[in-house]
PDB file of C-alpha atoms in Angstrom:
ATOM      1  CA  ASP K  75      35.288 -46.071  25.101  1.00  0.00           C
ATOM      2  CA  ILE K  76      37.522 -46.913  26.999  1.00  0.00           C
ATOM      3  CA  VAL K  77      36.384 -45.519  30.963  1.00  0.00           C
ATOM      4  CA  MET K  78      40.556 -44.556  32.846  1.00  0.00           C
ATOM      5  CA  THR K  79      39.363 -44.242  36.318  1.00  0.00           C
ATOM      6  CA  GLN K  80      41.383 -41.980  38.583  1.00  0.00           C
ATOM      7  CA  THR K  81      42.704 -42.232  42.637  1.00  0.00           C
ATOM      8  CA  PRO K  82      42.730 -39.635  45.347  1.00  0.00           C
ATOM      9  CA  LEU K  83      40.554 -37.042  43.076  1.00  0.00           C
ATOM     10  CA  SER K  84      43.498 -34.939  45.897  1.00  0.00           C
ATOM     11  CA  SER K  85      46.728 -35.828  47.177  1.00  0.00           C
ATOM     12  CA  PRO K  86      47.865 -33.554  49.837  1.00  0.00           C
ATOM     13  CA  VAL K  87      51.521 -34.086  50.526  1.00  0.00           C
ATOM     14  CA  THR K  88      54.452 -33.024  52.253  1.00  0.00           C
ATOM     15  CA  LEU K  89      57.965 -31.851  50.525  1.00  0.00           C
ATOM     16  CA  GLY K  90      60.191 -34.517  50.823  1.00  0.00           C
ATOM     17  CA  GLN K  91      57.634 -37.798  51.379  1.00  0.00           C
ATOM     18  CA  PRO K  92      56.528 -40.718  48.723  1.00  0.00           C
ATOM     19  CA  ALA K  93      53.312 -39.694  46.607  1.00  0.00           C
ATOM     20  CA  SER K  94      51.632 -41.712  44.409  1.00  0.00           C
ATOM     21  CA  ILE K  95      48.423 -41.418  42.600  1.00  0.00           C
ATOM     22  CA  SER K  96      46.239 -44.864  40.880  1.00  0.00           C
ATOM     23  CA  CYS K  97      45.198 -45.247  37.458  1.00  0.00           C
ATOM     24  CA  ARG K  98      42.552 -48.601  36.379  1.00  0.00           C
ATOM     25  CA  SER K  99      41.164 -48.310  32.464  1.00  0.00           C
ATOM     26  CA  SER K 100      37.900 -49.922  31.318  1.00  0.00           C
ATOM     27  CA  GLN K 101      39.523 -52.698  29.427  1.00  0.00           C
ATOM     28  CA  SER K 102      42.887 -53.833  28.696  1.00  0.00           C
ATOM     29  CA  LEU K 103      45.192 -51.415  27.170  1.00  0.00           C
ATOM     30  CA  VAL K 104      47.369 -54.080  25.663  1.00  0.00           C
ATOM     31  CA  HIS K 105      47.501 -53.193  22.191  1.00  0.00           C
ATOM     32  CA  SER K 106      48.315 -55.046  18.902  1.00  0.00           C
ATOM     33  CA  ASP K 107      52.021 -53.702  19.279  1.00  0.00           C
ATOM     34  CA  GLY K 108      52.584 -55.661  21.812  1.00  0.00           C
ATOM     35  CA  ASN K 109      53.003 -52.662  24.256  1.00  0.00           C
ATOM     36  CA  THR K 110      50.438 -50.858  26.850  1.00  0.00           C
ATOM     37  CA  HIS K 111      50.321 -47.565  25.653  1.00  0.00           C
ATOM     38  CA  LEU K 112      49.404 -45.705  28.935  1.00  0.00           C
ATOM     39  CA  SER K 113      50.466 -42.728  29.480  1.00  0.00           C
ATOM     40  CA  TRP K 114      51.059 -40.117  32.256  1.00  0.00           C
ATOM     41  CA  LEU K 115      50.991 -36.186  32.320  1.00  0.00           C
ATOM     42  CA  HIS K 116      51.840 -33.564  34.752  1.00  0.00           C
ATOM     43  CA  GLN K 117      49.309 -29.500  34.021  1.00  0.00           C
ATOM     44  CA  ARG K 118      51.247 -27.499  36.795  1.00  0.00           C
ATOM     45  CA  PRO K 119      48.549 -24.087  36.891  1.00  0.00           C
ATOM     46  CA  GLY K 120      48.423 -22.079  33.923  1.00  0.00           C
ATOM     47  CA  GLN K 121      49.741 -24.097  31.464  1.00  0.00           C
ATOM     48  CA  PRO K 122      49.876 -26.556  28.970  1.00  0.00           C
ATOM     49  CA  PRO K 123      49.789 -30.845  30.301  1.00  0.00           C
ATOM     50  CA  ARG K 124      53.347 -31.821  29.928  1.00  0.00           C
ATOM     51  CA  LEU K 125      54.050 -35.319  29.223  1.00  0.00           C
ATOM     52  CA  LEU K 126      56.523 -37.425  32.344  1.00  0.00           C
ATOM     53  CA  ILE K 127      55.753 -41.321  31.186  1.00  0.00           C
ATOM     54  CA  TYR K 128      54.253 -42.818  28.212  1.00  0.00           C
ATOM     55  CA  LYS K 129      54.345 -46.757  27.298  1.00  0.00           C
ATOM     56  CA  ILE K 130      53.211 -47.719  31.617  1.00  0.00           C
ATOM     57  CA  SER K 131      57.067 -46.859  32.396  1.00  0.00           C
ATOM     58  CA  ASP K 132      58.889 -45.353  30.102  1.00  0.00           C
ATOM     59  CA  ARG K 133      59.730 -41.606  31.115  1.00  0.00           C
ATOM     60  CA  ALA K 134      60.360 -38.677  28.785  1.00  0.00           C
ATOM     61  CA  PRO K 135      62.815 -37.055  27.611  1.00  0.00           C
ATOM     62  CA  GLY K 136      64.070 -34.863  31.140  1.00  0.00           C
ATOM     63  CA  VAL K 137      61.731 -35.350  33.371  1.00  0.00           C
ATOM     64  CA  PRO K 138      63.429 -36.587  37.416  1.00  0.00           C
ATOM     65  CA  ASP K 139      63.972 -40.168  38.021  1.00  0.00           C
ATOM     66  CA  ARG K 140      61.791 -39.501  40.206  1.00  0.00           C
ATOM     67  CA  PHE K 141      59.003 -40.443  38.287  1.00  0.00           C
ATOM     68  CA  SER K 142      58.374 -43.611  37.697  1.00  0.00           C
ATOM     69  CA  GLY K 143      54.783 -45.573  36.164  1.00  0.00           C
ATOM     70  CA  SER K 144      54.091 -49.641  36.402  1.00  0.00           C
ATOM     71  CA  GLY K 145      51.895 -51.158  35.841  1.00  0.00           C
ATOM     72  CA  ALA K 146      50.191 -53.990  33.713  1.00  0.00           C
ATOM     73  CA  GLY K 147      47.032 -55.060  31.962  1.00  0.00           C
ATOM     74  CA  THR K 148      44.594 -52.404  34.018  1.00  0.00           C
ATOM     75  CA  ASP K 149      46.279 -51.681  36.425  1.00  0.00           C
ATOM     76  CA  PHE K 150      48.983 -48.951  37.138  1.00  0.00           C
ATOM     77  CA  THR K 151      51.003 -46.248  39.189  1.00  0.00           C
ATOM     78  CA  LEU K 152      52.249 -43.300  38.561  1.00  0.00           C
ATOM     79  CA  ARG K 153      55.003 -42.673  41.799  1.00  0.00           C
ATOM     80  CA  ILE K 154      56.905 -39.900  43.284  1.00  0.00           C
ATOM     81  CA  SER K 155      59.902 -40.964  44.963  1.00  0.00           C
ATOM     82  CA  ARG K 156      60.240 -37.974  47.006  1.00  0.00           C
ATOM     83  CA  VAL K 157      57.790 -34.500  46.975  1.00  0.00           C
ATOM     84  CA  GLU K 158      59.207 -30.917  45.730  1.00  0.00           C
ATOM     85  CA  ALA K 159      56.865 -28.155  44.971  1.00  0.00           C
ATOM     86  CA  GLU K 160      57.446 -27.721  41.093  1.00  0.00           C
ATOM     87  CA  ASP K 161      55.036 -31.671  41.427  1.00  0.00           C
ATOM     88  CA  VAL K 162      52.071 -29.787  42.135  1.00  0.00           C
ATOM     89  CA  GLY K 163      49.269 -29.610  40.130  1.00  0.00           C
ATOM     90  CA  VAL K 164      46.870 -32.720  38.258  1.00  0.00           C
ATOM     91  CA  TYR K 165      48.317 -35.266  37.006  1.00  0.00           C
ATOM     92  CA  TYR K 166      46.502 -37.034  34.530  1.00  0.00           C
ATOM     93  CA  CYS K 167      46.429 -40.704  32.471  1.00  0.00           C
ATOM     94  CA  MET K 168      45.733 -41.427  29.168  1.00  0.00           C
ATOM     95  CA  GLN K 169      44.982 -44.790  26.593  1.00  0.00           C
ATOM     96  CA  GLY K 170      46.216 -44.452  23.890  1.00  0.00           C
ATOM     97  CA  LYS K 171      44.789 -47.907  22.708  1.00  0.00           C
ATOM     98  CA  GLN K 172      42.315 -46.998  20.866  1.00  0.00           C
ATOM     99  CA  PHE K 173      40.446 -44.103  19.246  1.00  0.00           C
ATOM    100  CA  PRO K 174      38.601 -42.693  21.040  1.00  0.00           C
ATOM    101  CA  LEU K 175      41.188 -41.780  23.255  1.00  0.00           C
ATOM    102  CA  THR K 176      40.503 -41.103  26.530  1.00  0.00           C
ATOM    103  CA  PHE K 177      41.905 -39.043  30.008  1.00  0.00           C
ATOM    104  CA  GLY K 178      41.554 -39.667  33.745  1.00  0.00           C
ATOM    105  CA  GLY K 179      39.352 -37.513  35.464  1.00  0.00           C
ATOM    106  CA  GLY K 180      42.976 -36.925  37.578  1.00  0.00           C
ATOM    107  CA  THR K 181      44.429 -35.914  40.421  1.00  0.00           C
ATOM    108  CA  LYS K 182      45.452 -33.311  42.321  1.00  0.00           C
ATOM    109  CA  VAL K 183      48.458 -32.834  44.213  1.00  0.00           C
ATOM    110  CA  GLU K 184      49.482 -29.782  46.098  1.00  0.00           C
ATOM    111  CA  ILE K 185      51.567 -29.161  49.256  1.00  0.00           C
ATOM    112  CA  LYS K 186      49.762 -29.962  53.135  1.00  0.00           C
TER     113      LYS K 186
ATOM    114  CA  GLN U  76      57.875 -26.594  19.379  1.00  0.00           C
ATOM    115  CA  LEU U  77      54.022 -25.889  18.683  1.00  0.00           C
ATOM    116  CA  VAL U  78      52.297 -22.617  17.828  1.00  0.00           C
ATOM    117  CA  ASP U  79      48.400 -22.699  18.565  1.00  0.00           C
ATOM    118  CA  SER U  80      46.379 -20.325  17.220  1.00  0.00           C
ATOM    119  CA  GLY U  81      42.994 -19.268  15.134  1.00  0.00           C
ATOM    120  CA  GLY U  82      40.878 -19.371  18.733  1.00  0.00           C
ATOM    121  CA  GLY U  83      38.699 -16.254  20.072  1.00  0.00           C
ATOM    122  CA  LEU U  84      35.130 -15.305  20.758  1.00  0.00           C
ATOM    123  CA  VAL U  85      32.670 -16.908  19.121  1.00  0.00           C
ATOM    124  CA  GLN U  86      28.827 -16.585  18.533  1.00  0.00           C
ATOM    125  CA  PRO U  87      26.870 -19.866  18.097  1.00  0.00           C
ATOM    126  CA  GLY U  88      27.033 -21.621  15.729  1.00  0.00           C
ATOM    127  CA  GLY U  89      29.991 -19.361  14.039  1.00  0.00           C
ATOM    128  CA  SER U  90      32.977 -21.374  12.051  1.00  0.00           C
ATOM    129  CA  PRO U  91      36.348 -21.021  13.312  1.00  0.00           C
ATOM    130  CA  ARG U  92      39.623 -22.919  11.911  1.00  0.00           C
ATOM    131  CA  LEU U  93      42.486 -23.459  14.476  1.00  0.00           C
ATOM    132  CA  SER U  94      46.012 -23.498  13.154  1.00  0.00           C
ATOM    133  CA  CYS U  95      49.080 -25.253  14.732  1.00  0.00           C
ATOM    134  CA  GLU U  96      52.404 -23.886  12.835  1.00  0.00           C
ATOM    135  CA  THR U  97      55.651 -26.801  13.629  1.00  0.00           C
ATOM    136  CA  SER U  98      58.827 -26.883  13.598  1.00  0.00           C
ATOM    137  CA  GLY U  99      61.660 -28.448  15.202  1.00  0.00           C
ATOM    138  CA  PHE U 100      60.456 -31.642  14.646  1.00  0.00           C
ATOM    139  CA  ALA U 101      60.077 -33.669  10.691  1.00  0.00           C
ATOM    140  CA  PHE U 102      56.269 -32.899  11.246  1.00  0.00           C
ATOM    141  CA  SER U 103      55.508 -35.403   8.848  1.00  0.00           C
ATOM    142  CA  GLY U 104      56.465 -37.959  10.392  1.00  0.00           C
ATOM    143  CA  HIS U 105      54.027 -37.799  12.977  1.00  0.00           C
ATOM    144  CA  TRP U 106      50.499 -38.434  14.331  1.00  0.00           C
ATOM    145  CA  MET U 107      48.788 -34.853  15.228  1.00  0.00           C
ATOM    146  CA  THR U 108      46.587 -34.664  17.622  1.00  0.00           C
ATOM    147  CA  TRP U 109      43.828 -31.860  19.253  1.00  0.00           C
ATOM    148  CA  VAL U 110      42.731 -31.468  22.307  1.00  0.00           C
ATOM    149  CA  ARG U 111      40.785 -29.259  24.085  1.00  0.00           C
ATOM    150  CA  GLN U 112      39.817 -28.308  27.800  1.00  0.00           C
ATOM    151  CA  ALA U 113      36.766 -26.754  29.326  1.00  0.00           C
ATOM    152  CA  PRO U 114      37.603 -23.906  31.361  1.00  0.00           C
ATOM    153  CA  GLY U 115      38.017 -26.052  35.187  1.00  0.00           C
ATOM    154  CA  ARG U 116      38.181 -29.040  33.610  1.00  0.00           C
ATOM    155  CA  GLY U 117      39.846 -32.360  32.610  1.00  0.00           C
ATOM    156  CA  LEU U 118      41.080 -33.615  29.112  1.00  0.00           C
ATOM    157  CA  GLU U 119      39.467 -34.586  25.840  1.00  0.00           C
ATOM    158  CA  TRP U 120      40.137 -35.879  22.843  1.00  0.00           C
ATOM    159  CA  VAL U 121      38.945 -34.503  19.813  1.00  0.00           C
ATOM    160  CA  ALA U 122      40.240 -35.547  16.374  1.00  0.00           C
ATOM    161  CA  SER U 123      43.779 -37.870  15.676  1.00  0.00           C
ATOM    162  CA  ILE U 124      45.376 -37.453  12.211  1.00  0.00           C
ATOM    163  CA  SER U 125      47.568 -39.816  10.371  1.00  0.00           C
ATOM    164  CA  GLU U 126      51.530 -38.618   8.475  1.00  0.00           C
ATOM    165  CA  ASP U 127      49.680 -38.573   5.557  1.00  0.00           C
ATOM    166  CA  GLY U 128      46.672 -37.883   6.299  1.00  0.00           C
ATOM    167  CA  SER U 129      44.395 -40.730   5.111  1.00  0.00           C
ATOM    168  CA  LEU U 130      43.068 -41.361   8.517  1.00  0.00           C
ATOM    169  CA  LYS U 131      40.589 -39.625  10.605  1.00  0.00           C
ATOM    170  CA  TYR U 132      39.515 -39.800  13.710  1.00  0.00           C
ATOM    171  CA  TYR U 133      36.653 -37.665  16.281  1.00  0.00           C
ATOM    172  CA  VAL U 134      34.957 -37.866  19.558  1.00  0.00           C
ATOM    173  CA  ASP U 135      32.085 -37.727  18.563  1.00  0.00           C
ATOM    174  CA  SER U 136      30.444 -35.133  20.101  1.00  0.00           C
ATOM    175  CA  VAL U 137      32.473 -33.322  17.014  1.00  0.00           C
ATOM    176  CA  LYS U 138      31.600 -35.915  14.035  1.00  0.00           C
ATOM    177  CA  GLY U 139      30.036 -34.063  11.276  1.00  0.00           C
ATOM    178  CA  ARG U 140      31.363 -30.716  12.745  1.00  0.00           C
ATOM    179  CA  PHE U 141      34.673 -30.556  13.013  1.00  0.00           C
ATOM    180  CA  THR U 142      37.550 -31.233  10.000  1.00  0.00           C
ATOM    181  CA  ILE U 143      40.718 -32.108  11.323  1.00  0.00           C
ATOM    182  CA  SER U 144      43.587 -31.909   8.138  1.00  0.00           C
ATOM    183  CA  ARG U 145      47.138 -30.919   7.378  1.00  0.00           C
ATOM    184  CA  ASP U 146      49.945 -29.359   5.611  1.00  0.00           C
ATOM    185  CA  ASN U 147      52.917 -31.067   5.373  1.00  0.00           C
ATOM    186  CA  ALA U 148      55.000 -28.776   3.139  1.00  0.00           C
ATOM    187  CA  LYS U 149      53.440 -26.062   5.819  1.00  0.00           C
ATOM    188  CA  ASP U 150      54.600 -28.309   9.048  1.00  0.00           C
ATOM    189  CA  SER U 151      51.035 -27.611   9.807  1.00  0.00           C
ATOM    190  CA  LEU U 152      48.115 -28.873  11.677  1.00  0.00           C
ATOM    191  CA  PHE U 153      44.297 -27.366  10.956  1.00  0.00           C
ATOM    192  CA  LEU U 154      41.591 -27.780  12.946  1.00  0.00           C
ATOM    193  CA  GLN U 155      37.929 -26.634  11.031  1.00  0.00           C
ATOM    194  CA  MET U 156      35.308 -26.283  13.799  1.00  0.00           C
ATOM    195  CA  ASN U 157      31.476 -25.395  11.545  1.00  0.00           C
ATOM    196  CA  SER U 158      27.570 -25.045  13.386  1.00  0.00           C
ATOM    197  CA  LEU U 159      30.046 -24.801  17.263  1.00  0.00           C
ATOM    198  CA  ARG U 160      27.706 -25.179  20.338  1.00  0.00           C
ATOM    199  CA  VAL U 161      27.816 -23.659  24.056  1.00  0.00           C
ATOM    200  CA  GLU U 162      30.047 -26.722  25.394  1.00  0.00           C
ATOM    201  CA  ASP U 163      32.450 -26.360  22.275  1.00  0.00           C
ATOM    202  CA  THR U 164      33.579 -23.609  24.797  1.00  0.00           C
ATOM    203  CA  ALA U 165      37.857 -24.276  25.842  1.00  0.00           C
ATOM    204  CA  VAL U 166      40.960 -24.119  25.559  1.00  0.00           C
ATOM    205  CA  TYR U 167      42.136 -26.614  22.303  1.00  0.00           C
ATOM    206  CA  TYR U 168      45.820 -27.855  22.322  1.00  0.00           C
ATOM    207  CA  CYS U 169      47.566 -29.754  18.994  1.00  0.00           C
ATOM    208  CA  VAL U 170      50.306 -32.289  19.948  1.00  0.00           C
ATOM    209  CA  THR U 171      52.344 -34.821  17.978  1.00  0.00           C
ATOM    210  CA  GLY U 172      51.484 -38.600  18.987  1.00  0.00           C
ATOM    211  CA  ARG U 173      49.001 -40.207  19.133  1.00  0.00           C
ATOM    212  CA  GLN U 174      49.204 -42.395  21.613  1.00  0.00           C
ATOM    213  CA  SER U 175      51.068 -40.642  24.102  1.00  0.00           C
ATOM    214  CA  PHE U 176      51.906 -36.840  23.539  1.00  0.00           C
ATOM    215  CA  GLY U 177      54.835 -35.925  23.112  1.00  0.00           C
ATOM    216  CA  VAL U 178      55.011 -32.313  22.345  1.00  0.00           C
ATOM    217  CA  TRP U 179      52.159 -29.736  23.520  1.00  0.00           C
ATOM    218  CA  GLY U 180      51.626 -26.645  21.782  1.00  0.00           C
ATOM    219  CA  GLN U 181      50.582 -24.029  24.885  1.00  0.00           C
ATOM    220  CA  GLY U 182      46.813 -23.706  23.200  1.00  0.00           C
ATOM    221  CA  THR U 183      44.180 -21.384  22.032  1.00  0.00           C
ATOM    222  CA  LEU U 184      40.870 -20.537  23.744  1.00  0.00           C
ATOM    223  CA  VAL U 185      38.070 -20.683  21.918  1.00  0.00           C
ATOM    224  CA  ALA U 186      34.874 -19.107  24.063  1.00  0.00           C
ATOM    225  CA  VAL U 187      31.086 -19.823  22.111  1.00  0.00           C
ATOM    226  CA  SER U 188      29.090 -16.921  23.435  1.00  0.00           C
ATOM    227  CA  SER U 189      26.586 -14.652  21.603  1.00  0.00           C
TER     228      SER U 189
END
């Protein structure tokens, strides 16, 4: 199974300041189709998760451009250029390369 | 839109069936997935099914107990859960996709307790 490891576990951030979350996979996420199936999701308290980024860096429809994804192989990063109040919650990375599909443990973003 | 239903309080060993009614997209053209989240915990993939239902994959902890299925004529996804255990307690989400999860249902809580 591919293990997804996120850091940090918690990230206190200042409104208007940048934030970043790292995700590392235990093996390469490059699929035989040539794509790297690493996605990022955001979950606000009491709500279902929402897809932010897929295939490392493609933003899902309606996602603000302050969110960006980068990385390759086994190391990936989600960046928020300027944190807004609505960005609080838990962020998860997920690999879609192979079954069983696996998630990172989550990073909680809160405002200082 | 995805609307999950079928959850509730269930005794250990129980057999509820979760349903997911979909609308607004070409259901038969998408892999579909169930993801669960235990109270206060992270996300766990449970099962996925291919567009025509011919391929099904399960997390090891539910193999032999849960069955994912779909009815493309009714744009609906199902999860038959058998031999439930306390550790199956979670909110179960119906989700579109396999390699990334584009649309999520609101979730249905399955609480396993005697």
